[in-house]
Tab-separated table of C-alpha atoms and ligand atoms in Angstrom:
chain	number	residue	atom	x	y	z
A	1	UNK	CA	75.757	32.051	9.755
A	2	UNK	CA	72.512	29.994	10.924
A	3	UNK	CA	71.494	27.141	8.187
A	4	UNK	CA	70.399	24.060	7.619
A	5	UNK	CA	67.591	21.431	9.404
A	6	UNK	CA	68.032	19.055	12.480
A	7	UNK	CA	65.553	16.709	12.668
A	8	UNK	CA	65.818	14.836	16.153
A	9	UNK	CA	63.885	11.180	15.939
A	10	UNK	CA	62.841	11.024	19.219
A	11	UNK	CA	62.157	7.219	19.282
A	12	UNK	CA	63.654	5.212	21.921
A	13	UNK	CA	63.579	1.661	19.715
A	14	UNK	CA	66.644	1.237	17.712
A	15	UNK	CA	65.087	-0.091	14.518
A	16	UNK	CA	61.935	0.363	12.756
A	17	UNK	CA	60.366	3.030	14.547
A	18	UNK	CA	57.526	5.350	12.923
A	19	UNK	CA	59.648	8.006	14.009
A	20	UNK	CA	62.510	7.060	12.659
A	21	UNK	CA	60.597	6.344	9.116
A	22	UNK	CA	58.768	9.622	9.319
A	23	UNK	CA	61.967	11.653	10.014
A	24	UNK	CA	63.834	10.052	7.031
A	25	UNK	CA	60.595	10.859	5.055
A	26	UNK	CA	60.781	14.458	5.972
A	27	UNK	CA	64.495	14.824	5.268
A	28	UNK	CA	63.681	13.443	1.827
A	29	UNK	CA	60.805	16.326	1.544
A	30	UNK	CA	62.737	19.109	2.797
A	31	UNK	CA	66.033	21.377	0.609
A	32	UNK	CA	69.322	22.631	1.510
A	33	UNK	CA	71.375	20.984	4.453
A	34	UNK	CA	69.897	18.749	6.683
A	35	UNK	CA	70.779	15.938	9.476
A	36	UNK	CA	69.055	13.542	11.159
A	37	UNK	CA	69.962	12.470	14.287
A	38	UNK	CA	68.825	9.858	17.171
A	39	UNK	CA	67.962	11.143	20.675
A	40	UNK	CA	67.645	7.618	22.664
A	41	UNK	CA	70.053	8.210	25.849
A	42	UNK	CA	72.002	11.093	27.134
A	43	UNK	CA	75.083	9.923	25.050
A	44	UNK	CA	73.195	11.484	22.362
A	45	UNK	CA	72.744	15.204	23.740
A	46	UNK	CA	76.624	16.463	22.759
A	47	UNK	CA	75.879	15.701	19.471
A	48	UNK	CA	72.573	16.963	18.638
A	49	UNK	CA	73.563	20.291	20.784
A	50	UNK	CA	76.435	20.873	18.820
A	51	UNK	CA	74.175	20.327	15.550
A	52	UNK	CA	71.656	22.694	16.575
A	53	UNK	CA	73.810	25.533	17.417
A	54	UNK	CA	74.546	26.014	13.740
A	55	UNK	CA	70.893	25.230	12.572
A	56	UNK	CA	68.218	27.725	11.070
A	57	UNK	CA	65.609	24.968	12.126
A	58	UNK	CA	64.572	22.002	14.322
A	59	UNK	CA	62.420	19.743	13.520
A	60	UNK	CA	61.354	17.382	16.891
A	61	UNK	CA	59.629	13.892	15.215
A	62	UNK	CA	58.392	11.930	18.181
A	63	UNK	CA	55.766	8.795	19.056
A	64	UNK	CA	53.296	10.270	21.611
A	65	UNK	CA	53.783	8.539	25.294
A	66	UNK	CA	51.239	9.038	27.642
A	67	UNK	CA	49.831	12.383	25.729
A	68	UNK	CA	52.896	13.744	25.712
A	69	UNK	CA	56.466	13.400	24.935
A	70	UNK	CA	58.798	10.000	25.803
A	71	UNK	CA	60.450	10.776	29.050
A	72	UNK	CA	64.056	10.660	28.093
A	73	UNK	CA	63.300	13.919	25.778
A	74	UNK	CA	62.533	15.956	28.535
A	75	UNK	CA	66.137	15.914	30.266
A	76	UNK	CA	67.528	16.612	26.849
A	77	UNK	CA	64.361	19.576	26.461
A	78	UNK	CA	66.264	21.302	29.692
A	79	UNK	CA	69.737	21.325	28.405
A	80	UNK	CA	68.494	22.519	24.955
A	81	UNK	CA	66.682	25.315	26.319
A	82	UNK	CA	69.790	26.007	28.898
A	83	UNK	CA	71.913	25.985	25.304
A	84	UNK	CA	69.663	28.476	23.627
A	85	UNK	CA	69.317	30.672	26.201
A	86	UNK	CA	73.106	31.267	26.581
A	87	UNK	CA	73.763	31.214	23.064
A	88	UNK	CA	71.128	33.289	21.922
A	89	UNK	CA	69.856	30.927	19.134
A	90	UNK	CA	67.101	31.824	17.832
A	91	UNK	CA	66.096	28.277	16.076
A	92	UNK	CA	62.369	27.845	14.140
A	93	UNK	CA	60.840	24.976	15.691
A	94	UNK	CA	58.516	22.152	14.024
A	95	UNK	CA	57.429	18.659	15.448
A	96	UNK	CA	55.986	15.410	13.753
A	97	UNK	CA	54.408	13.423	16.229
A	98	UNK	CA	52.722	9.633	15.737
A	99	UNK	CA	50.825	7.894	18.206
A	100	UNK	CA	49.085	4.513	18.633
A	101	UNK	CA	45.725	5.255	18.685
A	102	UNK	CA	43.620	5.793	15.629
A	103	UNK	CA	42.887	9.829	16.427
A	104	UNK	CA	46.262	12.302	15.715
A	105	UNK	CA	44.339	14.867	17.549
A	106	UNK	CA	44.976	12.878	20.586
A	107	UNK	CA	49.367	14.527	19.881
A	108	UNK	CA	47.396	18.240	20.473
A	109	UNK	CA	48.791	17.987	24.577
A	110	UNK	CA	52.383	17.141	22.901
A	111	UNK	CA	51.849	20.502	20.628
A	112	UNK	CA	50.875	22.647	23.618
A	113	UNK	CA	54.343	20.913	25.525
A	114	UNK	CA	56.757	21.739	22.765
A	115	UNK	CA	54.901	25.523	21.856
A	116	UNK	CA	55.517	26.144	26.016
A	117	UNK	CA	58.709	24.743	25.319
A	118	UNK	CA	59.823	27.264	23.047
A	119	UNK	CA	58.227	30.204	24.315
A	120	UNK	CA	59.974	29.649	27.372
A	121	UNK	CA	63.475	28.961	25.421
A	122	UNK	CA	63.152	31.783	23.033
A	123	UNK	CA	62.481	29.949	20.057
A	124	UNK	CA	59.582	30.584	16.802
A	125	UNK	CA	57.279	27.140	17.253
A	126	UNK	CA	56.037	26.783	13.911
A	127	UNK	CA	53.669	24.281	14.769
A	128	UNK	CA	53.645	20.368	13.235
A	129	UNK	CA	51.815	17.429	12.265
A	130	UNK	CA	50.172	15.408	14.456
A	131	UNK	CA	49.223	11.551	13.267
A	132	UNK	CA	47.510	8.779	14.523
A	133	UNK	CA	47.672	5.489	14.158
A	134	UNK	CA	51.451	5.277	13.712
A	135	UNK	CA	51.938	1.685	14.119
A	136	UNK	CA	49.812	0.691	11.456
A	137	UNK	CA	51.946	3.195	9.301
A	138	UNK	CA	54.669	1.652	10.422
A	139	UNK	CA	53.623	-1.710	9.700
A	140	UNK	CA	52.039	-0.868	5.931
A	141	UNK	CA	55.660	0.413	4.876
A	142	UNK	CA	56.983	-2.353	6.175
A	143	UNK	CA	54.505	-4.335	3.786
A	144	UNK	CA	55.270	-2.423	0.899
A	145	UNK	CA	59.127	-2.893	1.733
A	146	UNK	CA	58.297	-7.193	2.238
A	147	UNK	CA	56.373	-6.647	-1.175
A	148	UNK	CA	58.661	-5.222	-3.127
A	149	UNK	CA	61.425	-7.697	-2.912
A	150	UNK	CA	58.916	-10.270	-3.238
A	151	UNK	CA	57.282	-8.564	-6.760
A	152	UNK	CA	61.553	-8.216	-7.798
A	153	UNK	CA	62.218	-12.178	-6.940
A	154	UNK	CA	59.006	-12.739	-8.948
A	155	UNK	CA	60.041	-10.774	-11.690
A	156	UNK	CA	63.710	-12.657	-12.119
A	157	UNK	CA	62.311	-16.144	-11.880
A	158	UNK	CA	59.630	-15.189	-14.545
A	159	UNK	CA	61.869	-13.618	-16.494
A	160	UNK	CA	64.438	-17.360	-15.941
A	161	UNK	CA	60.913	-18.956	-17.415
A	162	UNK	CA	60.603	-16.126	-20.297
A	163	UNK	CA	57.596	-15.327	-18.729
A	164	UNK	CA	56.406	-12.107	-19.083
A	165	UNK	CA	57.111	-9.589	-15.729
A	166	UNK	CA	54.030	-7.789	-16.083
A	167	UNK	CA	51.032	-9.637	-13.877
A	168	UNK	CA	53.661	-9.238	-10.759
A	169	UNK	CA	54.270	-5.547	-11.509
A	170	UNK	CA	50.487	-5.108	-12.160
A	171	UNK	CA	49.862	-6.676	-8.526
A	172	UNK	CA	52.378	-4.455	-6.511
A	173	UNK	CA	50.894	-1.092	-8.309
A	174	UNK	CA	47.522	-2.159	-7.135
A	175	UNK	CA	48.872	-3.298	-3.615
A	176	UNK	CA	50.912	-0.300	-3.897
A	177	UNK	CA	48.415	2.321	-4.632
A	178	UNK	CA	46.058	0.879	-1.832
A	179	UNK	CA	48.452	1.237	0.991
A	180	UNK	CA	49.742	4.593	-0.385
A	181	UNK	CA	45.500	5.533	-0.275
A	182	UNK	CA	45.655	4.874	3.384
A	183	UNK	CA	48.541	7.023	4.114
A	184	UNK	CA	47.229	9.863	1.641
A	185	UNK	CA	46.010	12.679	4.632
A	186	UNK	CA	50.061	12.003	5.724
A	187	UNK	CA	51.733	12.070	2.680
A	188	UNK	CA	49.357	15.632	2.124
A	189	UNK	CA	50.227	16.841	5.421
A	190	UNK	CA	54.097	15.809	5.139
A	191	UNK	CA	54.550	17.751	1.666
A	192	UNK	CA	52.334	20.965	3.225
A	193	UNK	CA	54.891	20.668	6.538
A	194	UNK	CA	58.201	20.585	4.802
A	195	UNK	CA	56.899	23.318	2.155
A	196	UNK	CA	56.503	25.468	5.311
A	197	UNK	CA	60.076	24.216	6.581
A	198	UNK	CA	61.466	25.206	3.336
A	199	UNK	CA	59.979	28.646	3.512
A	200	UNK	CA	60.626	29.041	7.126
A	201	UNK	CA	57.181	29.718	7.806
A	202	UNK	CA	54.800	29.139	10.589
A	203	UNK	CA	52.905	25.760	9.559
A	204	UNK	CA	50.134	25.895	11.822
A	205	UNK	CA	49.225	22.424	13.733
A	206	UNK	CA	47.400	19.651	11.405
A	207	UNK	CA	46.094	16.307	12.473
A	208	UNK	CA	45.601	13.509	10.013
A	209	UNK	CA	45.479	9.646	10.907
A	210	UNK	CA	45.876	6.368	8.247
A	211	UNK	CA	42.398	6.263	6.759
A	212	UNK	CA	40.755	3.460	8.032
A	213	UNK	CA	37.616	3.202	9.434
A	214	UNK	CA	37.917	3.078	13.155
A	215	UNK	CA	36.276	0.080	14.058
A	216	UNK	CA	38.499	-1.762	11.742
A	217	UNK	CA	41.471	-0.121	13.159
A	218	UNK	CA	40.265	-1.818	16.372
A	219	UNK	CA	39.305	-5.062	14.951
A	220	UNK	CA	43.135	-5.320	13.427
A	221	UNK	CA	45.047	-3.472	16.345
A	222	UNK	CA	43.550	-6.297	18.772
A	223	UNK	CA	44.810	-9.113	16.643
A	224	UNK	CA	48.130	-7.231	16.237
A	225	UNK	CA	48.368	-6.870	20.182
A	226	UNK	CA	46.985	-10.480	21.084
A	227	UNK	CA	49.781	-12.012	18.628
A	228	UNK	CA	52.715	-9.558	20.239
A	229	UNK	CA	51.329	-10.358	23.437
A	230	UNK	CA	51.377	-14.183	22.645
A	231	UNK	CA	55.057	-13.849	20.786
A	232	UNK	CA	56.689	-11.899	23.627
A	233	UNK	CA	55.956	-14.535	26.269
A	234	UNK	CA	52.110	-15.532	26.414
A	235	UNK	CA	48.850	-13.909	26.664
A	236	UNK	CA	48.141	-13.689	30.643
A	237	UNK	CA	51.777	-13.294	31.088
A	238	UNK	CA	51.054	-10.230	33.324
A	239	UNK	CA	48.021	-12.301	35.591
A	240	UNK	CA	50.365	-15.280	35.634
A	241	UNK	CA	53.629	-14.546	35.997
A	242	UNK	CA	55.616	-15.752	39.127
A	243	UNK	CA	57.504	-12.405	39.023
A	244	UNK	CA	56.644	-9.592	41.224
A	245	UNK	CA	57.115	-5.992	41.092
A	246	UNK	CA	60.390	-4.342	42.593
A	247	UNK	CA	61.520	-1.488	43.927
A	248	UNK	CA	59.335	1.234	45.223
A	249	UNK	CA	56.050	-0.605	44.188
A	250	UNK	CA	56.703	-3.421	46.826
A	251	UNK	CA	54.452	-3.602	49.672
A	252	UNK	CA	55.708	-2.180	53.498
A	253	UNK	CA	54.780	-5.040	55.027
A	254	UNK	CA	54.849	-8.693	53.507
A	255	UNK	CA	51.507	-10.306	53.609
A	256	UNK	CA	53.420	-13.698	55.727
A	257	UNK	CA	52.679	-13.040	59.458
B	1	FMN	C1	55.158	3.920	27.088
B	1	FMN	C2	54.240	4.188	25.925
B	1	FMN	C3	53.219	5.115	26.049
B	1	FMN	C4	52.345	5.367	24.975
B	1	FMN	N1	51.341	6.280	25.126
B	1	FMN	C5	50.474	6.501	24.106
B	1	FMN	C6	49.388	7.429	24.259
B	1	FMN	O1	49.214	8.068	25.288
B	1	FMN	N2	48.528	7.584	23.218
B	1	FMN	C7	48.684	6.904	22.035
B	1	FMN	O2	47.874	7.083	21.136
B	1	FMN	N3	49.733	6.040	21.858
B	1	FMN	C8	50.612	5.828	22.859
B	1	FMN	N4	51.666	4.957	22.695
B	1	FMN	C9	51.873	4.310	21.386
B	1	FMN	C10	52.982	5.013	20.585
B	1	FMN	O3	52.742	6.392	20.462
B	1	FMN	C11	53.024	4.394	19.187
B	1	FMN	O4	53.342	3.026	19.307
B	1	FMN	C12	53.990	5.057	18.242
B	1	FMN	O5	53.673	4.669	16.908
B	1	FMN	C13	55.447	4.690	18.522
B	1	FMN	O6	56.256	5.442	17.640
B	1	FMN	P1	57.774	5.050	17.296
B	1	FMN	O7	57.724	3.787	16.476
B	1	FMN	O8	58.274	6.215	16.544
B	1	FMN	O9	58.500	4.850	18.615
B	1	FMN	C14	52.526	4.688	23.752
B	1	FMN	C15	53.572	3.749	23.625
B	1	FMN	C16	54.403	3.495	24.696
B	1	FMN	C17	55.518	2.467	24.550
């Protein structure tokens, strides 16, 4: 008997990926037996094969790479399909995807990948949710996370002082409320998916993005990447460093005569 949800998190990064966030999200959202499970290197295929074989539905939550899926998904795509095809599993099939860029429309290529996916390993696509500007989502829960335990330290030393708690628990609802604001077309879109997951039904595909005008979105993703970039080893570290490429990118012939 076929039940339950798999929900793969595509993500390659270990920790604190959208993904990652979004698939533990979704697993909240959605009833009856579910697992969540990390596809990062081919160690991981056994186990999420072995999952799926029992599974009514999968649900693929991915960061967009190069308008489409990360490359490590696609050697695990092949087997999966080889696995359905033999086993004659006829698994529903959903996908969250998150990408960098302000515009979730831009996951629609993704969509089109994983519906040609399925048609071609006999599975239902049920369509998914496509969202942009995943980092900053991934950086405002983070916030709200930082927040919290800063609002609960506040709290107990007030409370040492017999001070009353409530002009900290005023501030995080208002900080609160305003980063849950910019997330709202997500948090919509995530209850509408998993009601669909629940029901087994064909979701259709949705794009939303974190609501934020898009030249601000640009003002703060520069100053995000220009701080990485200075962090992670300096600013013009690709015009000045003394390292070259390797491998199949070296030149034939080495400009010394
Ligand atoms: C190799 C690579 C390629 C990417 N390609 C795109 C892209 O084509 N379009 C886009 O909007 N974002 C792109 N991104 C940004 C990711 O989609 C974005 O950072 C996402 O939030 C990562 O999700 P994760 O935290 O779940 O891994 C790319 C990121 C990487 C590392």
């Amino acid at each position: 008997m076929m039940s339950g949800t798999v929900l793969i998190n595509c993500s390659p990064k270990r920790r604190l990926s959208a993904s990652g966030f979004l698939a533990r999200c979704a697993a909240g959202l959605i009833r009856g037996e579910k697992r969540v499970l990390q596809l990062r290197t081919p160690a991981d295929h056994p186990a999420i094969l072995e999952a799926i074989r029992t599974a009514e539905k999968v649900v693929f939550v991915t960061p967009l790479y190069v308008d489409s899926l990360p490359s490590h998904v696609l050697p695990f795509m092949q087997k999966m399909e080889a696995c359905c095809r033999e086993n004659r599993l006829r698994l529903k099939v959903y996908a969250i995807a998150n990408n960098g860029f302000i515009e979730g429309r831009q996951n629609e290529p993704l969509m089109r990948v994983m519906e040609n996916f399925c048609a071609r390993s006999g599975l239902t696509w049920c369509g998914g949710l496509g969202i942009g500007g995943g980092v900053m989502l991934n950086v405002e829960r983070i916030m709200l996370t930082v927040l919290l335990g800063l609002t609960a330290l506040n709290v107990v030393l007030r409370a040492a002082q017999g001070e009353s708690p409530w002009e900290p628990l005023r501030s995080f609802a208002v900080s609160a409320g305003e980063l849950l604001l910019l997330a709202c077309g997500i948090i919509a879109l995530m209850l509408r998916l998993a009601y669909h997951v629940n029901r087994g039904t064909d979701a259709g595909k949705r794009y939303t993005r974190i609501m934020v005008p898009s030249f601000l979105f640009i003002l703060f993703a520069d100053i995000f990447f220009t701080v990485v970039s200075v962090l992670q080893g300096g600013i013009f570290r690709g015009w000045l460093s003394r390292l070259k490429p390797t491998g199949g990118c070296e030149p034939a012939v080495s400009g010394k005569q």
